[in-house]
CSV table of C-alpha atoms in Angstrom, one decimal:
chain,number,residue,atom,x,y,z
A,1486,UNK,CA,93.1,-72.2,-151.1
A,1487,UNK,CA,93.3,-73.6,-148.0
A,1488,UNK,CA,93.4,-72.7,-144.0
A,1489,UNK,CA,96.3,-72.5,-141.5
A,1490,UNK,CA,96.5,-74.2,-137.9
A,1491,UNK,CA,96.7,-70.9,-136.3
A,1492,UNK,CA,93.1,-70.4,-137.9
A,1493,UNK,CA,91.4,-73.1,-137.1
A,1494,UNK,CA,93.2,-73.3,-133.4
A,1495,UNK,CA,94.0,-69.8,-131.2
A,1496,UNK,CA,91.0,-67.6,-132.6
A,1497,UNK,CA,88.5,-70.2,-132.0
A,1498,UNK,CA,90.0,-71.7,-128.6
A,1499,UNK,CA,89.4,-67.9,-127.1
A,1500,UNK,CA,86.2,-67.4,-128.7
A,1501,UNK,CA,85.1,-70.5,-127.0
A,1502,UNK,CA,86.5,-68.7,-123.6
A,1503,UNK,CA,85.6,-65.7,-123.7
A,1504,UNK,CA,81.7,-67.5,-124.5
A,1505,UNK,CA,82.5,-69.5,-121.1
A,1506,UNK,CA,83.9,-66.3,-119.6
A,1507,UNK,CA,80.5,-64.5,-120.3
A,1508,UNK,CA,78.4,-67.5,-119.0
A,1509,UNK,CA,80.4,-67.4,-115.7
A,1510,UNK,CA,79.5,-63.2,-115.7
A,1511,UNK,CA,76.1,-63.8,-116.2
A,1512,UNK,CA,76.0,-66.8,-113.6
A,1513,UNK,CA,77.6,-64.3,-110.9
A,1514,UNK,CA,75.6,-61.7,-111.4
A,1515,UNK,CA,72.4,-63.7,-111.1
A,1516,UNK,CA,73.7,-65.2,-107.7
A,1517,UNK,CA,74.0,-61.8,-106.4
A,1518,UNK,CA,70.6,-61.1,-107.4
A,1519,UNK,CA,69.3,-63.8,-106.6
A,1520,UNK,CA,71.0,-64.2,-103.1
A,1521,UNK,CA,72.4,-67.7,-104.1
A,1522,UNK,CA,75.8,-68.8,-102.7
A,1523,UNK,CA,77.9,-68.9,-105.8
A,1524,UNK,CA,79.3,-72.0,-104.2
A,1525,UNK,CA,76.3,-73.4,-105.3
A,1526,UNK,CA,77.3,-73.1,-108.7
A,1527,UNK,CA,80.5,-73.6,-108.4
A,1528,UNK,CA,80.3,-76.6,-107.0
A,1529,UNK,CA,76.9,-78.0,-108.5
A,1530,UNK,CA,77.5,-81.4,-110.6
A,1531,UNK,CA,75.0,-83.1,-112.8
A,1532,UNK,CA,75.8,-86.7,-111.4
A,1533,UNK,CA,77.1,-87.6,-107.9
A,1534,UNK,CA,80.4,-88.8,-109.8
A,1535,UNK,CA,80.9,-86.3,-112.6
A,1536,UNK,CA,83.2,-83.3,-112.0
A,1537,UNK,CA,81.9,-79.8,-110.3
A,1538,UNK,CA,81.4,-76.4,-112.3
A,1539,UNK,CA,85.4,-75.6,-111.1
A,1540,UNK,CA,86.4,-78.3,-112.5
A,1541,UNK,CA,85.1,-77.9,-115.9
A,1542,UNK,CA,86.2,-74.6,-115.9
A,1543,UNK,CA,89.9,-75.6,-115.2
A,1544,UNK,CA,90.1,-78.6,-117.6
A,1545,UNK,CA,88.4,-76.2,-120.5
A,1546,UNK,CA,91.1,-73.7,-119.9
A,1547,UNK,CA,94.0,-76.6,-119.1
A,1548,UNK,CA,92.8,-78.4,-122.5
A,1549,UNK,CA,92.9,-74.7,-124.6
A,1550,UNK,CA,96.6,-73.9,-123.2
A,1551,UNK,CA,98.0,-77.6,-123.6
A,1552,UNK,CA,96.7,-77.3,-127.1
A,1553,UNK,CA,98.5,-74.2,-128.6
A,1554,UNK,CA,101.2,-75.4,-126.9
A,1555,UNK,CA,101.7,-78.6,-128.0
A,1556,UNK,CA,101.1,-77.6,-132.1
A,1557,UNK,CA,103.2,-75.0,-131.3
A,1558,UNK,CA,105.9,-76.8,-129.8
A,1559,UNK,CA,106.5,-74.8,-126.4
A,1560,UNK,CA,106.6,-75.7,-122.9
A,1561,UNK,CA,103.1,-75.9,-121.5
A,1562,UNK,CA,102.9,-73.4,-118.9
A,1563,UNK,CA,101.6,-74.7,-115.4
A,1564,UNK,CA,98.5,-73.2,-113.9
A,1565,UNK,CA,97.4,-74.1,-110.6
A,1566,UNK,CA,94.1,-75.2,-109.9
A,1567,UNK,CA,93.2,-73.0,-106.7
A,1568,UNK,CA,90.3,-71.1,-107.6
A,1569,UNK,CA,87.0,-70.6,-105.4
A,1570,UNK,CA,85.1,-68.3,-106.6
A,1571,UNK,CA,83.6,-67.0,-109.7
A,1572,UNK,CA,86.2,-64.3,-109.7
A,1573,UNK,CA,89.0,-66.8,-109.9
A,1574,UNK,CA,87.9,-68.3,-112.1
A,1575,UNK,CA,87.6,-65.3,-114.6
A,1576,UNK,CA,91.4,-65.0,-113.7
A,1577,UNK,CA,92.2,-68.3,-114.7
A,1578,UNK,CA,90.3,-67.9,-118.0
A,1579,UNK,CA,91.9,-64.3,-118.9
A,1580,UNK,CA,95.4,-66.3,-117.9
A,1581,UNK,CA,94.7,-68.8,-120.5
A,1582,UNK,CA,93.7,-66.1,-123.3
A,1583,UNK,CA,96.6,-64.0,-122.4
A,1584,UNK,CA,98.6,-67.5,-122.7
A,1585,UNK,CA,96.8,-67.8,-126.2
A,1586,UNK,CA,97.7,-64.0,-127.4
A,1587,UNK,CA,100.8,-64.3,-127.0
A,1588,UNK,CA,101.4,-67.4,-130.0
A,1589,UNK,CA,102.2,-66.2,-133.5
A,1590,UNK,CA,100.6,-67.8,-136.7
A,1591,UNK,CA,104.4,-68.6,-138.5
A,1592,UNK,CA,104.6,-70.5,-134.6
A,1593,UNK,CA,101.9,-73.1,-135.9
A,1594,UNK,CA,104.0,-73.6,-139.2
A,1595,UNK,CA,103.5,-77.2,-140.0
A,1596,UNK,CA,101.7,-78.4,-136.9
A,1597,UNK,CA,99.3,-80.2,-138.8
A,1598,UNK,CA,101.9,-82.9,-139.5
A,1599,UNK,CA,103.9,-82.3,-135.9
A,1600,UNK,CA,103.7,-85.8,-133.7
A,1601,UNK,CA,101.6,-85.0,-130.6
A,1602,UNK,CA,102.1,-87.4,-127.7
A,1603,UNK,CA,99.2,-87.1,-124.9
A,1604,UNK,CA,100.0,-89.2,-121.8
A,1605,UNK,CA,96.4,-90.2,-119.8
A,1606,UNK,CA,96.4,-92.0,-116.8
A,1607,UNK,CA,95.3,-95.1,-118.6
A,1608,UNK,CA,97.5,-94.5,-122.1
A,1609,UNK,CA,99.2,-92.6,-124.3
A,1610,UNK,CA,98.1,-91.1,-127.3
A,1611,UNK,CA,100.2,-90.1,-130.8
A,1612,UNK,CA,98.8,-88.3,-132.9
A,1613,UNK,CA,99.5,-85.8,-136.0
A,1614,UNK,CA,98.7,-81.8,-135.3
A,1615,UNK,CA,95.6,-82.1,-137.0
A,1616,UNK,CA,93.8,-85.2,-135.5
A,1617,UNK,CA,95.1,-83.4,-132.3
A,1618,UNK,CA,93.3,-80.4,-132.8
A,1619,UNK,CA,89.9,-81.7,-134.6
A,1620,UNK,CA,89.2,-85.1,-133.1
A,1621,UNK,CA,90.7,-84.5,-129.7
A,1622,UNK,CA,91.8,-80.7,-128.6
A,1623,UNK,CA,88.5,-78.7,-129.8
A,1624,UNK,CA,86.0,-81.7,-129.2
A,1625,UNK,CA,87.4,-81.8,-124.9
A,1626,UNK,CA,87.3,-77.4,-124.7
A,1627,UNK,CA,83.4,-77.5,-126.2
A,1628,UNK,CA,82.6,-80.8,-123.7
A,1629,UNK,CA,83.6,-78.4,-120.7
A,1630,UNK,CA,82.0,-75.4,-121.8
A,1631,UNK,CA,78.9,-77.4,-122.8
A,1632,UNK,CA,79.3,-79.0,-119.3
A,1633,UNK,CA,79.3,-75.8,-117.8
A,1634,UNK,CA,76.7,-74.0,-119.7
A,1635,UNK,CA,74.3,-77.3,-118.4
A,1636,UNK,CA,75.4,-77.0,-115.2
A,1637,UNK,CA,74.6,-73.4,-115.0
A,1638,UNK,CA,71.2,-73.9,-116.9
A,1639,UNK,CA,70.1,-76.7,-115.2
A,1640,UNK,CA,70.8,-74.3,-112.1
A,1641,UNK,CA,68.1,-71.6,-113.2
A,1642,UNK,CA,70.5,-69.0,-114.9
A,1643,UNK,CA,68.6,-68.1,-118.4
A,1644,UNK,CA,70.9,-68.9,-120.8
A,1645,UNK,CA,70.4,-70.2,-124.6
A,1646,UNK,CA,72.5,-71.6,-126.8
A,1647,UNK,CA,73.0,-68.0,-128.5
A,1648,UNK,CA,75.2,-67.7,-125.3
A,1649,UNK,CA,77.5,-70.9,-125.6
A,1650,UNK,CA,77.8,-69.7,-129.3
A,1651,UNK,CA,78.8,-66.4,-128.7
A,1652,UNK,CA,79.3,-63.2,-130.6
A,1653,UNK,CA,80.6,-64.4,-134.2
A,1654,UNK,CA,81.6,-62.3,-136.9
B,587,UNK,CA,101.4,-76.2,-145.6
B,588,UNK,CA,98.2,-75.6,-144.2
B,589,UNK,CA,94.8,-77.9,-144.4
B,590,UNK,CA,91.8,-78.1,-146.3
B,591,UNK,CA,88.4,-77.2,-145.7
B,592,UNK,CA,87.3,-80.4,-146.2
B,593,UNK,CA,89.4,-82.0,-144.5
B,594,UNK,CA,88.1,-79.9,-140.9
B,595,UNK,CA,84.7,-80.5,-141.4
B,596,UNK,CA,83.0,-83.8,-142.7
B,597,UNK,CA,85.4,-86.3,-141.2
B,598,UNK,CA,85.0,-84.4,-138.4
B,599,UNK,CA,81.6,-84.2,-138.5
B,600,UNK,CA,81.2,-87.8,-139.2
B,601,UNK,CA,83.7,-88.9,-136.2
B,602,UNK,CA,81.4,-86.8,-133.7
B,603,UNK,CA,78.2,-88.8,-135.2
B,604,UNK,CA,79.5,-92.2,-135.4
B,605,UNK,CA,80.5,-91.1,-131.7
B,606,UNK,CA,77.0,-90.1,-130.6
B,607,UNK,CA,75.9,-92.8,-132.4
B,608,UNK,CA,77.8,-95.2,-130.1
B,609,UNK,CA,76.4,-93.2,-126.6
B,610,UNK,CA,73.0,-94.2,-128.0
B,611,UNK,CA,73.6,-97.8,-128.3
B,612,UNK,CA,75.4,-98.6,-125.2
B,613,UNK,CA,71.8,-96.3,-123.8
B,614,UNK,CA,69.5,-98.6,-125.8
B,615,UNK,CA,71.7,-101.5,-124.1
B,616,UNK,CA,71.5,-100.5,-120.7
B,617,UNK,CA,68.0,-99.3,-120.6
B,618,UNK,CA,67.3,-103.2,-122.1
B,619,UNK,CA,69.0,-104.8,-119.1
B,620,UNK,CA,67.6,-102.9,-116.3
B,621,UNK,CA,64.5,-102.9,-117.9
B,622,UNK,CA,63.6,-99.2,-118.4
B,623,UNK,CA,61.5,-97.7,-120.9
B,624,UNK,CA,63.6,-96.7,-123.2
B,625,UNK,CA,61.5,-93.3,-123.4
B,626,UNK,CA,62.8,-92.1,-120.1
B,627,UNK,CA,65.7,-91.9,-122.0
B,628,UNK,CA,64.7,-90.3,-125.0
B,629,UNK,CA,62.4,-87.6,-123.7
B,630,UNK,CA,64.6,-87.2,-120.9
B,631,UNK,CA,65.2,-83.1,-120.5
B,632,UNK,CA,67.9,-81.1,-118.1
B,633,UNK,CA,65.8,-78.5,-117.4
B,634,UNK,CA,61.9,-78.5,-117.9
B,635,UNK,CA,62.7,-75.9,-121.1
B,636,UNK,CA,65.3,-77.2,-122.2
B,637,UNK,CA,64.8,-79.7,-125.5
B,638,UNK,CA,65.2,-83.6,-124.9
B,639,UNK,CA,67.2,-86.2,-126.1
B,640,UNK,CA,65.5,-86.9,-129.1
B,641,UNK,CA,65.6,-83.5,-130.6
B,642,UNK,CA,69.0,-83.4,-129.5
B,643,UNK,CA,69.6,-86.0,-131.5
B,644,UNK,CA,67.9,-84.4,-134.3
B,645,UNK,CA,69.5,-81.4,-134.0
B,646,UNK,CA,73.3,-82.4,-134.2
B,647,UNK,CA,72.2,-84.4,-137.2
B,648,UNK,CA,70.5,-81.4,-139.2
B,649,UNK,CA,73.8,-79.4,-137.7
B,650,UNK,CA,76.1,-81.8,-139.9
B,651,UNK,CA,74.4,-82.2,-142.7
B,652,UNK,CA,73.2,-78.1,-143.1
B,653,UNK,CA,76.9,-77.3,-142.6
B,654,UNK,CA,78.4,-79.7,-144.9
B,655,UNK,CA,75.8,-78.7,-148.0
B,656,UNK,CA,76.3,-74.6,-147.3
B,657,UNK,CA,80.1,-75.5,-147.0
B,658,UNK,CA,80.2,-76.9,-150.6
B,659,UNK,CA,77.2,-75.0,-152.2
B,660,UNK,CA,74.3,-77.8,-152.4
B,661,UNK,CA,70.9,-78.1,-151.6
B,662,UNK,CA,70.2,-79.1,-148.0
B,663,UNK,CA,67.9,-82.6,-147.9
B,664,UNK,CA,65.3,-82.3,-145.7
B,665,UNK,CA,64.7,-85.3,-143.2
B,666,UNK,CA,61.6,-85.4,-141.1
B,667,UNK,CA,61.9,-85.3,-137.6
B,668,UNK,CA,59.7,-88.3,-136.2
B,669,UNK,CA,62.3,-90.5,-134.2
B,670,UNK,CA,60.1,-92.3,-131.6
B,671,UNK,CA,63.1,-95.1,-130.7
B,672,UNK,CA,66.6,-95.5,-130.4
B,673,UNK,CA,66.6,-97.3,-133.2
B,674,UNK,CA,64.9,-94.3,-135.0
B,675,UNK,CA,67.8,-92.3,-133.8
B,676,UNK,CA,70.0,-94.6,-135.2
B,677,UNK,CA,68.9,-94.4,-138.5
B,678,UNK,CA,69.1,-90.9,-138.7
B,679,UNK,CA,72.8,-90.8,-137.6
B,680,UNK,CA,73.2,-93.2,-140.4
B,681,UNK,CA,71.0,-91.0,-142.6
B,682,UNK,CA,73.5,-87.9,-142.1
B,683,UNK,CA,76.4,-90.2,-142.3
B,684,UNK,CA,75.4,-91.7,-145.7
B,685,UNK,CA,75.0,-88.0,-146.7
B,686,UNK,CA,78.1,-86.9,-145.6
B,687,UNK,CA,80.1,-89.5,-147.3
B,688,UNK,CA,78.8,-88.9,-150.4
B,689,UNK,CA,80.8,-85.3,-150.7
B,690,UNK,CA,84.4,-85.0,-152.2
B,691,UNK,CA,87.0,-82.9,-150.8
B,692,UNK,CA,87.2,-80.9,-154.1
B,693,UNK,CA,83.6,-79.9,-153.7
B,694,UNK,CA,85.2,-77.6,-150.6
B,695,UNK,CA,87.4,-75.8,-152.6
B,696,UNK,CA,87.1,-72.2,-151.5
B,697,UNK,CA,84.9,-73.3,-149.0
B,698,UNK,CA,86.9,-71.2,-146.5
B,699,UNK,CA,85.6,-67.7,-148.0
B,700,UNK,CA,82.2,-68.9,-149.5
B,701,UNK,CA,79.4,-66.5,-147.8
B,702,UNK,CA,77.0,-68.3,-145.7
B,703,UNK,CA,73.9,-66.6,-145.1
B,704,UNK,CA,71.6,-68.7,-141.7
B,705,UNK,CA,68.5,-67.4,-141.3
B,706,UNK,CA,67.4,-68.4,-137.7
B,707,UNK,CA,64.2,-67.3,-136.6
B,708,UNK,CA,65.1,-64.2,-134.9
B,709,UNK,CA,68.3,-63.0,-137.5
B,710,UNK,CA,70.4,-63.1,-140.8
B,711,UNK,CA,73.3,-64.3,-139.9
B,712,UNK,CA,76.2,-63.5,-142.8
B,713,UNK,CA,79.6,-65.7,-142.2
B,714,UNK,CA,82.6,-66.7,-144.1
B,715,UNK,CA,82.7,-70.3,-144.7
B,716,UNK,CA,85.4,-71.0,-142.2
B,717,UNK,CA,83.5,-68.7,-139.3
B,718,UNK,CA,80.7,-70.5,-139.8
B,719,UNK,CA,82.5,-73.7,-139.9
B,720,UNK,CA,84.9,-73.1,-136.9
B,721,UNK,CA,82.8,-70.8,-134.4
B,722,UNK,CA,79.4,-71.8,-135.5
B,723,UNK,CA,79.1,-75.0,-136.8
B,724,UNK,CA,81.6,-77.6,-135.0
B,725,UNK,CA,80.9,-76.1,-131.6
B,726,UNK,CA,76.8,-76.5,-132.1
B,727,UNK,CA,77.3,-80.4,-133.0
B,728,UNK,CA,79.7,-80.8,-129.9
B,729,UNK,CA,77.0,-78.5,-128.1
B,730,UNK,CA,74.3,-81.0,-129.0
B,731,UNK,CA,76.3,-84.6,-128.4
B,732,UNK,CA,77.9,-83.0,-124.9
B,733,UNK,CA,74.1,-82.4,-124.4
B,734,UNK,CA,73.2,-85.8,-124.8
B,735,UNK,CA,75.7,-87.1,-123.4
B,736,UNK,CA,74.8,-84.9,-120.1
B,737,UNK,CA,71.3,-86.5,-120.1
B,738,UNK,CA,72.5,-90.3,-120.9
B,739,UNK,CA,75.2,-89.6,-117.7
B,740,UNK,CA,72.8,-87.6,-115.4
B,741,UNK,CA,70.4,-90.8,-116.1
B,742,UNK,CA,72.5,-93.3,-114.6
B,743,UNK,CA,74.5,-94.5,-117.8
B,744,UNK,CA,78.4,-95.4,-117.2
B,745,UNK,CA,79.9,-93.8,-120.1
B,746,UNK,CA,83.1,-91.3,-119.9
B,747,UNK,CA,84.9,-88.3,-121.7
B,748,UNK,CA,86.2,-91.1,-123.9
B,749,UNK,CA,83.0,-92.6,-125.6
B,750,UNK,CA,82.5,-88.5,-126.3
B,751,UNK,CA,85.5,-88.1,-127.8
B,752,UNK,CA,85.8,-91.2,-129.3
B,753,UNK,CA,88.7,-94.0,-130.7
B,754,UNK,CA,90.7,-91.3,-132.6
B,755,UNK,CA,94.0,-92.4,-135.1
């Protein structure tokens, strides 16, 4: 017995965004109580040269939609990175799920073999579908939602790691 | 074609720790050369409730090692938390690590369907052995290094995404 790619990849990549989806809910709706500009959040960094909130966001949804794509093969689809508020930001994570929904399991047929090549600005990376997905793709999406959970919890909003973690069953 | 259980977790597991493991020494190194006690480091916290460093430490270490022993059906060892240094820390790591290379990948055969039953102190939790591996597991160690990570960055150390994630081939 063994697991598939699909498994081990779509499934967990929008559990992990729908956790970040409900951090950003809860983060909202405690500015509004709280008569905090969400901006606050939204831009709030934990070092003067680390990325803001926004940011974080993006990349963990950039990072989950390059990944399917690439073990699957397809075209990476190009999302802008426009958003301002909490609300956009919502958007641009239901874009990315609805991104994710649409790949089939038979699409990841193989991927753990299938040569990934990541450009950076500094180097590109080969690697097989596997290393891909457990050294590199899933390690970046739970940096960004950790990053944003911290971000968020360093800013007051009472949060636990129950809420990084997410409903599982 | 698909992967095995094994396969997704301790190398995994291990890469993650060997990569925390490297954030702590280049922490112990810097804190040496500008002279600062190395504690500020190590009980360093994000928020004022929020655990420091040290248990951080601890706790992506227990992570590891609970989830590779429920994963292939042995007993859990218990190691004592009572790091005081970095170097304490390190030992740990190496600890886990020793303990995680001492399993074989036939000992997670079926490991993907084996029940897990995690008693935390406020539930039961019940999983299959690749939920808990993929939704539970994997994203608490990456909660815990991002976390320390967060705290070696937000104290002034000039680390990136890449000593996170690690040289991966």
């Amino acid at each position: 017995m063994s697991v598939s790619m699909f498994d081990i990849s779509v499934p967990v990549m929008k559990h992990g965004l729908k956790n970040l989806s409900s951090l950003l809910d809860k983060a909202a709706a405690h500015a509004a109580a709280k008569k905090i500009d969400p901006t606050a959040y939204l831009q709030a960094r934990l070092f003067p040269d680390m990325l803001p909130l926004t940011r974080q966001v993006q990349i963990a949804c950039d990072g989950a939609k390059g990944a399917a794509a690439r073990l699957a093969g397809v075209e990476i689809p190009k999302h802008e990175d426009t958003e301002a508020t909490f609300a956009d930001l919502q958007a641009r994570i239901a874009k990315t799920i609805d991104f994710l929904n649409g790949f089939k399991a038979e699409q990841f047929h193989n991927a753990e073999t299938r040569e990934i090549v990541l450009k950076t600005p500094s180097t590109t990376l080969t690697f097989t579908g596997l290393t891909f997905l457990s050294l590199y793709a899933l390690p970046n999406l739970y940096f960004h939602v950790t990053m944003t959970y911290a971000l968020l919890r360093k800013g007051g909003l009472e949060i636990g790691k129950r809420d990084y973690l997410g409903p599982i069953q």
